[in-house]
Coordinates of C-alpha atoms and ligand atoms in Angstrom, one line a residue:
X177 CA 134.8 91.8 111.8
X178 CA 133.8 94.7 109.3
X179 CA 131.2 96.5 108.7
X180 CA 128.3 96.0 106.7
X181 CA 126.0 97.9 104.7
X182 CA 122.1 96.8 105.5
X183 CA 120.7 96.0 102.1
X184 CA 118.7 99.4 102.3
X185 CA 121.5 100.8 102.9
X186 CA 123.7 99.5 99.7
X187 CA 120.4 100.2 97.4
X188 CA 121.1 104.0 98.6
X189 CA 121.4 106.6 95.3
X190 CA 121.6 110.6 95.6
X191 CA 119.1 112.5 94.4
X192 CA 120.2 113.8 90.8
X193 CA 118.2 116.8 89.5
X194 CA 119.1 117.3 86.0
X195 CA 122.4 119.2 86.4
X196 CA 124.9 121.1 84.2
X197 CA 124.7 124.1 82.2
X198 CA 121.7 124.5 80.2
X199 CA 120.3 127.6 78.8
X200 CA 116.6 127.4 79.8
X201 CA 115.8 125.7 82.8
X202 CA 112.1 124.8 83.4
X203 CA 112.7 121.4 85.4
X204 CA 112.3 122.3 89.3
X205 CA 108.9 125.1 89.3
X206 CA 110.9 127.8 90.6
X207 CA 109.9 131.1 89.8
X208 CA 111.9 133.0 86.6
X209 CA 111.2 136.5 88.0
X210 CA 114.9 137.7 89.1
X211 CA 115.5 139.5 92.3
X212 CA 113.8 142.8 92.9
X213 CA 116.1 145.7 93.0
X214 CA 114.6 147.3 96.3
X215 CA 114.4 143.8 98.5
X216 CA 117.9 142.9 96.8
X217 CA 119.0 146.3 98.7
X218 CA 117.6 145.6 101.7
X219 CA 118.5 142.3 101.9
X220 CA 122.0 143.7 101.3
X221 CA 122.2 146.1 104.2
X222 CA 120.2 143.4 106.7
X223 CA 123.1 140.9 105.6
X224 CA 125.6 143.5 106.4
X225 CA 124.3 142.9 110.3
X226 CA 124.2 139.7 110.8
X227 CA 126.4 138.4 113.3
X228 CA 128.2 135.3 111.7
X229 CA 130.1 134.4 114.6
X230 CA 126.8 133.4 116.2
X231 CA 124.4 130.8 116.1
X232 CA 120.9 131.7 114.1
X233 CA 117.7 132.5 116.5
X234 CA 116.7 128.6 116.7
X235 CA 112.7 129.5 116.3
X236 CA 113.3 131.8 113.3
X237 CA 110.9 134.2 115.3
X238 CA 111.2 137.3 113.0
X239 CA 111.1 135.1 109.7
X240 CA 108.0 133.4 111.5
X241 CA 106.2 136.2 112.3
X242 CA 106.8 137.9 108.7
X243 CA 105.2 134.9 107.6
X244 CA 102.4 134.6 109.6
X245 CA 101.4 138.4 109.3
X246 CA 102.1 137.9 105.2
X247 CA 99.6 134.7 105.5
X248 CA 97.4 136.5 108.0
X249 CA 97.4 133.8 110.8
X250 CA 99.2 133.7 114.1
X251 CA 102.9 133.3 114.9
X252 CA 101.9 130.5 117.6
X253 CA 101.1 127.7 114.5
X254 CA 104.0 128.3 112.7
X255 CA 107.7 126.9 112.5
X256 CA 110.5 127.5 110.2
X257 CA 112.6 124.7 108.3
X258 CA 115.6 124.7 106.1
X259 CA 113.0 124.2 102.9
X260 CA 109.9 122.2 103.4
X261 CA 111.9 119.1 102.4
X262 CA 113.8 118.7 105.8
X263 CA 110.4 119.4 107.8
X264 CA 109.2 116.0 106.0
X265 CA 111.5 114.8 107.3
X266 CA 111.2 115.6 110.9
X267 CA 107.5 114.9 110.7
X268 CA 108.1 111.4 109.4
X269 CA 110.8 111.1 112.0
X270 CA 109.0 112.7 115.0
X271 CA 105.3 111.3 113.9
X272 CA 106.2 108.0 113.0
X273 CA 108.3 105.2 114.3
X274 CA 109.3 102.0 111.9
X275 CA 106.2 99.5 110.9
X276 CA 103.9 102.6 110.8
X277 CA 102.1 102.8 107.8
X278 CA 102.2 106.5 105.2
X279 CA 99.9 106.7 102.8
X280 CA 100.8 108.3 99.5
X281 CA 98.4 109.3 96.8
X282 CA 100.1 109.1 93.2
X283 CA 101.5 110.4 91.1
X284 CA 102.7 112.8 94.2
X285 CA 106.1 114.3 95.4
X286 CA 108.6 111.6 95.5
X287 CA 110.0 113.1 98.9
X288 CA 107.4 111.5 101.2
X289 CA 107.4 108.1 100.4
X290 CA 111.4 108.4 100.4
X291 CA 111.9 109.9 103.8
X292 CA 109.1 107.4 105.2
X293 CA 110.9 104.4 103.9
X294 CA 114.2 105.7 105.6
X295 CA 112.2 106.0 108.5
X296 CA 111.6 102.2 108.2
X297 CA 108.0 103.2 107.8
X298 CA 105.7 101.2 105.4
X299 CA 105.1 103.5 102.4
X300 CA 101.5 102.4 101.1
X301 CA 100.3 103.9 97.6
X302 CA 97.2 104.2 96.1
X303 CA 96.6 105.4 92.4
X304 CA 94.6 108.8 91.5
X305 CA 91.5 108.6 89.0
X306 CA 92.1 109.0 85.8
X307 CA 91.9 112.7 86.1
X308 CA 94.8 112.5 88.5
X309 CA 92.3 113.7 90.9
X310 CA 92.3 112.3 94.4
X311 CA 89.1 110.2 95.1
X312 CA 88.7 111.3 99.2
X313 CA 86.1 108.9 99.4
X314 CA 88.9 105.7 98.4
X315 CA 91.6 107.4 100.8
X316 CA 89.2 107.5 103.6
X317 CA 88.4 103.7 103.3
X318 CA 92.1 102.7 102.4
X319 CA 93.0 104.7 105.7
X320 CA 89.9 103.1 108.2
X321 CA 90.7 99.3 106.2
X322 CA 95.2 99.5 106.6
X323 CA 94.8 101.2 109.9
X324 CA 97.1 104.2 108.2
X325 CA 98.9 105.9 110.6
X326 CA 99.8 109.3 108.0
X327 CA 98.5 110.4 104.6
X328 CA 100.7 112.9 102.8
X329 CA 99.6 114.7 99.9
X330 CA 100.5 118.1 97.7
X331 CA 97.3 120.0 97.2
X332 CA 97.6 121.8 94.7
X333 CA 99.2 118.7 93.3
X334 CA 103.1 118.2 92.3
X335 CA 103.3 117.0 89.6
X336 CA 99.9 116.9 88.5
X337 CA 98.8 120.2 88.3
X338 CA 95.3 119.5 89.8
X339 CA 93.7 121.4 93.2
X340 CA 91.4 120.0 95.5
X341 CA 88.7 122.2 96.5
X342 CA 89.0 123.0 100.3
X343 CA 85.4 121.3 100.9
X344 CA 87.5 117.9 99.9
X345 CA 89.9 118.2 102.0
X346 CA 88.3 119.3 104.8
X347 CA 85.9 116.0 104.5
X348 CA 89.1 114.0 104.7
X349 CA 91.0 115.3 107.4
X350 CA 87.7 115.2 109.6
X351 CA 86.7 111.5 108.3
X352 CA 89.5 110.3 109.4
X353 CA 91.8 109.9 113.2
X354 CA 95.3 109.6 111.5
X355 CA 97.8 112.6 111.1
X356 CA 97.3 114.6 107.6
X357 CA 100.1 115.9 106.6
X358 CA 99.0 118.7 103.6
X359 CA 101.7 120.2 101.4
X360 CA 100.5 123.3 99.9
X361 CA 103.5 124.0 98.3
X362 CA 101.7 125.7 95.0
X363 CA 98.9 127.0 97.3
X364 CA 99.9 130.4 96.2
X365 CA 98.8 129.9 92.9
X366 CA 95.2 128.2 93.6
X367 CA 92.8 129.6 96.4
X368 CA 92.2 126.4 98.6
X369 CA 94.0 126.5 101.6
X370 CA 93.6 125.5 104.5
X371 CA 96.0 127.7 106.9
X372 CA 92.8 129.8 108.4
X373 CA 91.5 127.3 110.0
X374 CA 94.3 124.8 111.5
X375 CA 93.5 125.2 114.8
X376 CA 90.5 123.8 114.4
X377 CA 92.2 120.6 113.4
X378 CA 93.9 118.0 116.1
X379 CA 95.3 115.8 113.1
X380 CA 95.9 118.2 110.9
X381 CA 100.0 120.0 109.8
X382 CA 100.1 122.2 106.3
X383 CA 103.4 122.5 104.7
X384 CA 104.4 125.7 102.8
X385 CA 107.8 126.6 100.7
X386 CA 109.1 129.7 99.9
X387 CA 111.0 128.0 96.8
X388 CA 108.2 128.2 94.2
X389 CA 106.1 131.3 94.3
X390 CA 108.2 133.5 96.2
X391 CA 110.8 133.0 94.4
X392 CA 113.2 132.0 97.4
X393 CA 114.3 128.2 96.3
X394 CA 118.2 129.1 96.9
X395 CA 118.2 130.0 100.2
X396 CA 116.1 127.0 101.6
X397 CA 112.9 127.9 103.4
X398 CA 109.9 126.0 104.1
X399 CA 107.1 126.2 106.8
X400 CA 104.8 123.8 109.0
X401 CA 101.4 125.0 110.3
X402 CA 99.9 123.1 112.6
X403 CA 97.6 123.7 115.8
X404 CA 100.1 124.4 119.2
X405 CA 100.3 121.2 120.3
X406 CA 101.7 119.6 117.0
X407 CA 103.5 122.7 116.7
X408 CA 105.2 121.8 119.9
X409 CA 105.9 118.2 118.8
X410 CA 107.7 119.8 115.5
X411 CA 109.4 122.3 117.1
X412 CA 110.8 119.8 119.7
X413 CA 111.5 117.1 117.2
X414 CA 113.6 120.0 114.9
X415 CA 117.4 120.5 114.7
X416 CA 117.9 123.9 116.8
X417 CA 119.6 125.9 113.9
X418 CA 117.9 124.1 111.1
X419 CA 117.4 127.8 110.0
X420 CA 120.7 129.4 109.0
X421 CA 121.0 133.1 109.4
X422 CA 121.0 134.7 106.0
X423 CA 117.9 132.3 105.3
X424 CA 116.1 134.4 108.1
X425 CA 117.2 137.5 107.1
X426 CA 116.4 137.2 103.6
X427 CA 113.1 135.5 103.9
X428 CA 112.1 138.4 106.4
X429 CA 112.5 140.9 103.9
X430 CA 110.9 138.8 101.1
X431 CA 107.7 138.1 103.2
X432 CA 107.9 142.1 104.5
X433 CA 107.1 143.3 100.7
X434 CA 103.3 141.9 100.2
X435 CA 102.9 144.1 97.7
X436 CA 105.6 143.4 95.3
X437 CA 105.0 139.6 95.9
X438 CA 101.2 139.7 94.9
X439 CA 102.7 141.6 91.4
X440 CA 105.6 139.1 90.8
X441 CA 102.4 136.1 91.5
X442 CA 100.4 138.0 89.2
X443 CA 103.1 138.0 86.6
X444 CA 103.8 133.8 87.3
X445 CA 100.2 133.1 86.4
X446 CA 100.1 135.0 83.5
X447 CA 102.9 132.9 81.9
X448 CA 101.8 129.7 83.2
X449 CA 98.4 130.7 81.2
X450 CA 100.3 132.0 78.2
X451 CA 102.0 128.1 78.0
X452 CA 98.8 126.4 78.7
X453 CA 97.0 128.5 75.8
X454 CA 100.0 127.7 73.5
X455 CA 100.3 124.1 74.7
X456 CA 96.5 123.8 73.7
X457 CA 96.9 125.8 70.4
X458 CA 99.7 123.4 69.4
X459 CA 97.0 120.2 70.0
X460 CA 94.6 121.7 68.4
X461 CA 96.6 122.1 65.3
X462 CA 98.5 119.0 65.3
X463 CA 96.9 116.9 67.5
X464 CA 99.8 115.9 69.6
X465 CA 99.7 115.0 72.9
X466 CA 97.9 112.2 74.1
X467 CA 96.5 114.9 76.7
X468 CA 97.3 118.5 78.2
X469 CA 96.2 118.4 81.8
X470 CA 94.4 121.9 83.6
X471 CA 96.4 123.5 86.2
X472 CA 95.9 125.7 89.3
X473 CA 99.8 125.4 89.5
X474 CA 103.1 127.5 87.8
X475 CA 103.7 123.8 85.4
X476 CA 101.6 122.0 83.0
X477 CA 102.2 118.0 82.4
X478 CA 101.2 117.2 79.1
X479 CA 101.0 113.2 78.2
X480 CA 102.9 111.9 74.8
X481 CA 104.0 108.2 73.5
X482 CA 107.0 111.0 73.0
X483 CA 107.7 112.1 76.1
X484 CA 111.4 110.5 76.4
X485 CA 112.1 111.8 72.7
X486 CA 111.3 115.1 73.2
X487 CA 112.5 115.2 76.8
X488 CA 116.3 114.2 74.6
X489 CA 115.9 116.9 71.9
X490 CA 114.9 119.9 74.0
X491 CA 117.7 118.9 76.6
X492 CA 119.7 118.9 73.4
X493 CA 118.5 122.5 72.6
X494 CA 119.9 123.6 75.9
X495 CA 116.5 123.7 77.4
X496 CA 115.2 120.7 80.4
X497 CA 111.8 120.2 81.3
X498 CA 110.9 117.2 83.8
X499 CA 110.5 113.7 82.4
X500 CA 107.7 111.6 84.1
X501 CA 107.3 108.3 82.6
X502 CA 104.7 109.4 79.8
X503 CA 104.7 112.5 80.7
X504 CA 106.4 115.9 80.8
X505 CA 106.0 118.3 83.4
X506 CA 106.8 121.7 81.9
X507 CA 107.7 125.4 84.4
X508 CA 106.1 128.4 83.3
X509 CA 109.3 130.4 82.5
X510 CA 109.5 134.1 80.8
X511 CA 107.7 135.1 77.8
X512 CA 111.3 134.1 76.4
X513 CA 111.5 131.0 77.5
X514 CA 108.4 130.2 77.0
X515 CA 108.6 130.7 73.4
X516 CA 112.1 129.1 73.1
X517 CA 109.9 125.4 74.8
X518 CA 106.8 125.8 72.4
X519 CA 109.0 126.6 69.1
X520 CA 111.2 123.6 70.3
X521 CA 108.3 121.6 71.1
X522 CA 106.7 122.6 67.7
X523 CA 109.3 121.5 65.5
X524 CA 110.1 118.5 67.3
X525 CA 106.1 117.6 66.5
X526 CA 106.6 118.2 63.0
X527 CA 109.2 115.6 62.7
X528 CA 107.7 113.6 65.0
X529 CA 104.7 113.0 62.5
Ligands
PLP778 C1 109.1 121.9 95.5 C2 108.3 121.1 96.5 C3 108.6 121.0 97.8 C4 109.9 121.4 98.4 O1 110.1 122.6 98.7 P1 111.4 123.1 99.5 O2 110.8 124.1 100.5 O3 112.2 123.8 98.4 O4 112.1 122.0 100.1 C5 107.7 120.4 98.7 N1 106.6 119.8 98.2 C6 106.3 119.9 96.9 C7 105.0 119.3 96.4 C8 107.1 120.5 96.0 O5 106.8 120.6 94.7

């Protein structure tokens, strides 16, 4: 007798960001802005307090609260996870049981269809337009015609950049009896969510990350939203100290200082819109990309016959974007790095001519 792997099983690879030292990094959308000084200290002295010996509060009440007065909803619709990744997972695991069917809408975030096929859950995909836009109106029908048990979406969209106006979304969660699962995961950069109104949903759970716009992606913190009695589901389905300690603490004084988070927002969107404008100055002075897509996002994907090329040579240069197929998805970084991408970029079109 030995044991086997299943086939699934032996098929199994790691996920591999790009890793290594490079100097620029604008591969995973986290924020560039370093730590503020002020939070840093209070962070500091709150650490200082922390009994280590202990387990971590297993509902994250303070960091949940912080986030729900920082959101402006109630405490009651909200629970903690150790980033939004893991509660993917425990909504795939506690919402669906193998031979259910997901539906995924892509180009999307890889992350659903992989923790639904671990599940042993049927990962079903449909394409978007040729916008990248979701079509609501083909979802609705794939999800009546497969008898879809979940659709899981990013709004605004990773990686495409594109937002869905709440009116959209709204008309698909109501059209339809299956469980949406929503990531806004960018929402903080785009003005569509639908937090404000989740009671008012039965089918409805929102996912949120503190990893992109406030600025939190090394200590692992993500949130659901749902009404209380899919809250209930979650927060019985969880690991009891998913949450570690120092996560709480520091995420309770990040989501404490609204002020300082609106500015450091402010300051993302500004370079995100100093890379678009570049990007489309480049095109329209050599023409270059097969396409620049908008974005209500802190990334712009551009689409090249280049992309693998020029994904090479700026890794080469010390500086990593993300390579898509045809496409690269680029972080807005500092005004620095920013420039160090389009100068790359630029001379990498002139030879590329
Ligand atoms: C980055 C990202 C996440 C993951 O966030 P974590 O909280 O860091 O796990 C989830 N969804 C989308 C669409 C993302 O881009």
């Amino acid at each position: 007798m030995a044991y086997q792997l299943s086939e699934k099983l032996k098929n199994m690879v790691p996920y591999e960001p790009i890793s290594g030292d490079y100097a620029i990094r604008l591969d995973a959308n986290e924020s560039f802005l370093p730590v503020d000084k002020e939070i840093k200290a209070e962070f500091i002295q709150k650490l200082s307090e922390i009994p280590f010996n202990r387990y971590p509060d297993p509902l994250a009440a303070e960091v949940c609260r912080k986030f729900a007065d920082y959101y402006g909803i109630s405490a009651d619709y909200v629970t903690a996870g150790n980033g939004s990744d893991e509660l993917i997972s425990v909504i795939v695991g506690a919402f669906l049981s193998k031979g259910d069917k997901l539906l995924t809408v892509m180009p999307d975030f890889s992350m659903y269809g992989f923790y639904a096929d671990l599940a042993g859950v049927t990962v079903l995909t449909q394409e978007k337009d040729k916008n990248l836009n979701i079509d609501v109106d083909a979802v609705i029908r794939t999800v009546k015609r497969e008898k879809v048990n979940c659709v899981m979406f990013s709004n605004p969209c990773n990686p495409t950049g594109q937002g869905l106006p709440r009116e959209a979304v709204r008309r698909l969660i109501t059209s339809v009896d299956c469980l949406v699962v929503l990531d806004e995961a960018y929402m903080d950069f785009y003005t569509e969510s639908l937090m404000g109104e989740v009671e008012q949903y039965d089918n409805l759970i929102i996912l949120r990350t503190c990893s992109k716009a406030l600025g939190l992606a090394a200590v692992r913190l993500g949130f659901a939203v749902a009404n209380p009695t899919l809250t209930a589901v979650i927060r019985a389905a969880k690991s009891p100290y998913n949450v570690n300690s120092v996560t709480q603490a520091y995420g309770s004084v990040v989501l404490s200082h609204k002020e300082k988070e609106r500015e450091a927002l402010q300051e993302i969107l500004a370079s995100r819109e100093e890379l678009y404008t570049a990007l489309v100055a480049l095109q329209e002075k050599y023409q270059c990309f097969d396409r620049i897509y908008p974005t209500v996002t802190n990334f712009v994907l551009i689409e090249t016959s280049h992309a693998k090329d020029w994904f090479e040579a700026l890794k080469a240069r010390s500086i990593v974007v993300r390579l898509m197929g045809s496409r690269l998805r680029i972080t807005a970084g500092s005004s620095d790095e920013n420039k160090a991408v389009l100068d790359a970029l630029e001379e990498l079109i002139q030879t590329s001519k």
